[in-house]
Amino acid sequence: MTTPTTTQELQVCRIKFPEIQLQTRDAHKLRGYFGNLFKQQSPILHNHYEDGRLRYKYPSVQYKVINKTPTLVGINEGAALLPQLFLKIQELDISGKSYPISSKNVEMRNERTGYSDQLHEYRFETLWMALNQKNYPKYQNLKTEAEKEAMLNA
């Protein structure tokens, strides 16, 4: 593997709750639970600004269920925020069911990203959907690629 020609280093924090088993489709319930629990802390936790506008950026905090394990992933500013908030969590409430938490697996690391002359194989564990049914038509009606990129980065 060669060193990428243009690189960026990202700080990544992963918090896993290994004693809890959920279905992959429950990831949005994690987002809803933590988004409500910490709604006053930061818009990066739920991608809504205080005035109700949506934050159209790649999520700095992601809520996933990987191999049935609830997993939170923070990138850069999200990586700094996750340990401050989520290490205090003692239970999860998903769909009215309470899951006590006695252990958390926390991993902090720096990841290099960028362009490479080599081919790399990737596998997506979960999908990211930047647009929903309501904002997709707005995105489609934008005239230029610059406008579309600006909407996704707003």
Tab-separated table of C-alpha atoms in Angstrom:
chain	number	residue	atom	x	y	z
A	1	MET	CA	0.000	0.000	0.000
A	2	THR	CA	1.400	3.390	-0.924
A	3	THR	CA	1.019	6.538	1.076
A	4	PRO	CA	-1.869	8.673	-0.197
A	5	THR	CA	-0.733	11.695	-2.181
A	6	THR	CA	-3.148	14.048	-0.409
A	7	THR	CA	-4.113	13.099	3.122
A	8	GLN	CA	-6.181	14.368	5.963
A	9	GLU	CA	-6.102	13.014	9.478
A	10	LEU	CA	-9.418	12.496	11.204
A	11	GLN	CA	-9.930	11.902	14.893
A	12	VAL	CA	-12.411	9.057	15.367
A	13	CYS	CA	-14.085	7.859	18.554
A	14	ARG	CA	-16.107	4.638	18.680
A	15	ILE	CA	-18.229	3.759	21.693
A	16	LYS	CA	-19.795	0.306	21.730
A	17	PHE	CA	-22.295	-1.136	24.164
A	18	PRO	CA	-21.326	-4.826	23.892
A	19	GLU	CA	-23.850	-6.244	26.334
A	20	ILE	CA	-26.830	-4.938	24.334
A	21	GLN	CA	-28.130	-6.678	21.227
A	22	LEU	CA	-30.271	-4.696	18.727
A	23	GLN	CA	-31.342	-5.109	15.133
A	24	THR	CA	-29.623	-3.044	12.421
A	25	ARG	CA	-32.928	-1.299	11.751
A	26	ASP	CA	-32.894	0.038	15.344
A	27	ALA	CA	-30.035	2.468	14.643
A	28	HIS	CA	-32.485	5.342	14.074
A	29	LYS	CA	-33.932	4.625	17.536
A	30	LEU	CA	-30.467	5.173	19.041
A	31	ARG	CA	-30.268	8.495	17.218
A	32	GLY	CA	-33.716	9.483	18.476
A	33	TYR	CA	-32.972	8.492	22.051
A	34	PHE	CA	-29.595	10.235	22.272
A	35	GLY	CA	-30.735	13.178	20.145
A	36	ASN	CA	-33.555	13.854	22.625
A	37	LEU	CA	-31.446	13.137	25.690
A	38	PHE	CA	-28.721	15.587	24.630
A	39	LYS	CA	-30.705	17.958	22.404
A	40	GLN	CA	-29.381	21.017	24.242
A	41	GLN	CA	-25.723	19.967	23.930
A	42	SER	CA	-24.897	20.303	20.220
A	43	PRO	CA	-26.591	20.212	16.789
A	44	ILE	CA	-24.039	17.622	15.626
A	45	LEU	CA	-25.810	15.018	17.788
A	46	HIS	CA	-29.064	15.224	15.832
A	47	ASN	CA	-28.361	17.467	12.790
A	48	HIS	CA	-30.909	20.138	13.720
A	49	TYR	CA	-30.092	23.706	14.656
A	50	GLU	CA	-31.848	25.391	17.582
A	51	ASP	CA	-34.069	27.388	15.192
A	52	GLY	CA	-35.347	24.130	13.637
A	53	ARG	CA	-33.301	24.260	10.429
A	54	LEU	CA	-31.688	21.027	9.320
A	55	ARG	CA	-27.916	20.637	9.229
A	56	TYR	CA	-27.086	19.127	5.811
A	57	LYS	CA	-23.573	17.867	6.503
A	58	TYR	CA	-22.054	14.471	6.774
A	59	PRO	CA	-22.884	13.491	10.352
A	60	SER	CA	-20.110	14.145	12.877
A	61	VAL	CA	-21.875	11.735	15.230
A	62	GLN	CA	-23.329	8.543	13.814
A	63	TYR	CA	-25.551	5.958	15.452
A	64	LYS	CA	-25.105	2.423	14.167
A	65	VAL	CA	-25.890	-1.164	15.017
A	66	ILE	CA	-22.982	-3.280	13.791
A	67	ASN	CA	-23.157	-7.023	14.301
A	68	LYS	CA	-26.111	-6.365	16.660
A	69	THR	CA	-23.997	-4.087	18.889
A	70	PRO	CA	-25.125	-0.461	19.373
A	71	THR	CA	-22.210	1.698	18.263
A	72	LEU	CA	-21.660	5.458	18.306
A	73	VAL	CA	-19.066	6.923	15.952
A	74	GLY	CA	-17.760	10.451	16.353
A	75	ILE	CA	-15.619	12.139	13.727
A	76	ASN	CA	-13.438	15.166	14.569
A	77	GLU	CA	-15.683	17.455	16.659
A	78	GLY	CA	-17.972	14.470	17.253
A	79	ALA	CA	-14.991	12.447	18.494
A	80	ALA	CA	-14.268	15.124	21.086
A	81	LEU	CA	-17.907	15.336	22.188
A	82	LEU	CA	-18.787	11.638	22.505
A	83	PRO	CA	-16.669	10.729	25.536
A	84	GLN	CA	-17.845	13.813	27.438
A	85	LEU	CA	-21.500	12.866	27.103
A	86	PHE	CA	-21.839	9.172	26.502
A	87	LEU	CA	-19.504	7.784	29.131
A	88	LYS	CA	-22.032	8.990	31.724
A	89	ILE	CA	-24.861	6.908	30.230
A	90	GLN	CA	-26.128	4.198	32.593
A	91	GLU	CA	-28.995	2.862	30.463
A	92	LEU	CA	-30.602	2.982	27.036
A	93	ASP	CA	-34.327	3.194	26.462
A	94	ILE	CA	-35.180	1.817	23.036
A	95	SER	CA	-38.854	1.541	22.108
A	96	GLY	CA	-39.863	1.606	25.769
A	97	LYS	CA	-37.461	-1.165	26.761
A	98	SER	CA	-34.743	-0.242	29.234
A	99	TYR	CA	-31.259	-1.687	28.725
A	100	PRO	CA	-28.903	-1.232	31.695
A	101	ILE	CA	-25.307	-0.490	30.726
A	102	SER	CA	-22.511	-1.773	32.915
A	103	SER	CA	-19.695	-1.615	30.355
A	104	LYS	CA	-18.679	0.441	27.344
A	105	ASN	CA	-15.949	-0.176	24.822
A	106	VAL	CA	-14.312	3.164	23.916
A	107	GLU	CA	-11.773	3.495	21.126
A	108	MET	CA	-10.071	6.759	20.160
A	109	ARG	CA	-7.775	6.846	17.161
A	110	ASN	CA	-6.548	8.974	14.309
A	111	GLU	CA	-7.413	7.776	10.816
A	112	ARG	CA	-5.725	8.894	7.618
A	113	THR	CA	-7.935	9.566	4.654
A	114	GLY	CA	-7.193	10.851	1.191
A	115	TYR	CA	-6.341	9.914	-2.363
A	116	SER	CA	-4.249	6.907	-3.232
A	117	ASP	CA	-2.800	5.391	-6.376
A	118	GLN	CA	-3.725	1.954	-5.043
A	119	LEU	CA	-7.066	0.208	-5.242
A	120	HIS	CA	-8.705	-0.388	-1.869
A	121	GLU	CA	-11.617	-2.624	-1.060
A	122	TYR	CA	-14.329	-1.261	1.205
A	123	ARG	CA	-17.409	-2.775	2.732
A	124	PHE	CA	-20.222	-0.610	4.022
A	125	GLU	CA	-21.738	-1.927	7.245
A	126	THR	CA	-24.535	0.659	7.203
A	127	LEU	CA	-25.805	3.222	4.709
A	128	TRP	CA	-25.900	7.016	5.057
A	129	MET	CA	-28.845	8.810	3.503
A	130	ALA	CA	-28.099	12.507	3.219
A	131	LEU	CA	-31.540	13.432	1.912
A	132	ASN	CA	-35.029	12.437	2.946
A	133	GLN	CA	-38.327	12.472	1.027
A	134	LYS	CA	-38.957	16.110	1.955
A	135	ASN	CA	-35.594	17.655	1.036
A	136	TYR	CA	-34.738	15.427	-1.947
A	137	PRO	CA	-37.015	17.379	-4.383
A	138	LYS	CA	-35.381	20.641	-3.233
A	139	TYR	CA	-31.978	19.124	-3.951
A	140	GLN	CA	-33.085	17.891	-7.396
A	141	ASN	CA	-34.359	21.357	-8.350
A	142	LEU	CA	-31.030	23.049	-7.684
A	143	LYS	CA	-29.401	24.186	-10.929
A	144	THR	CA	-25.688	23.715	-10.357
A	145	GLU	CA	-23.399	21.190	-8.705
A	146	ALA	CA	-22.100	24.015	-6.507
A	147	GLU	CA	-25.625	24.672	-5.177
A	148	LYS	CA	-26.134	20.967	-4.538
A	149	GLU	CA	-22.810	20.687	-2.711
A	150	ALA	CA	-23.626	23.800	-0.676
A	151	MET	CA	-26.948	22.258	0.419
A	152	LEU	CA	-25.227	19.055	1.519
A	153	ASN	CA	-22.603	21.050	3.411
A	154	ALA	CA	-24.946	23.587	5.041
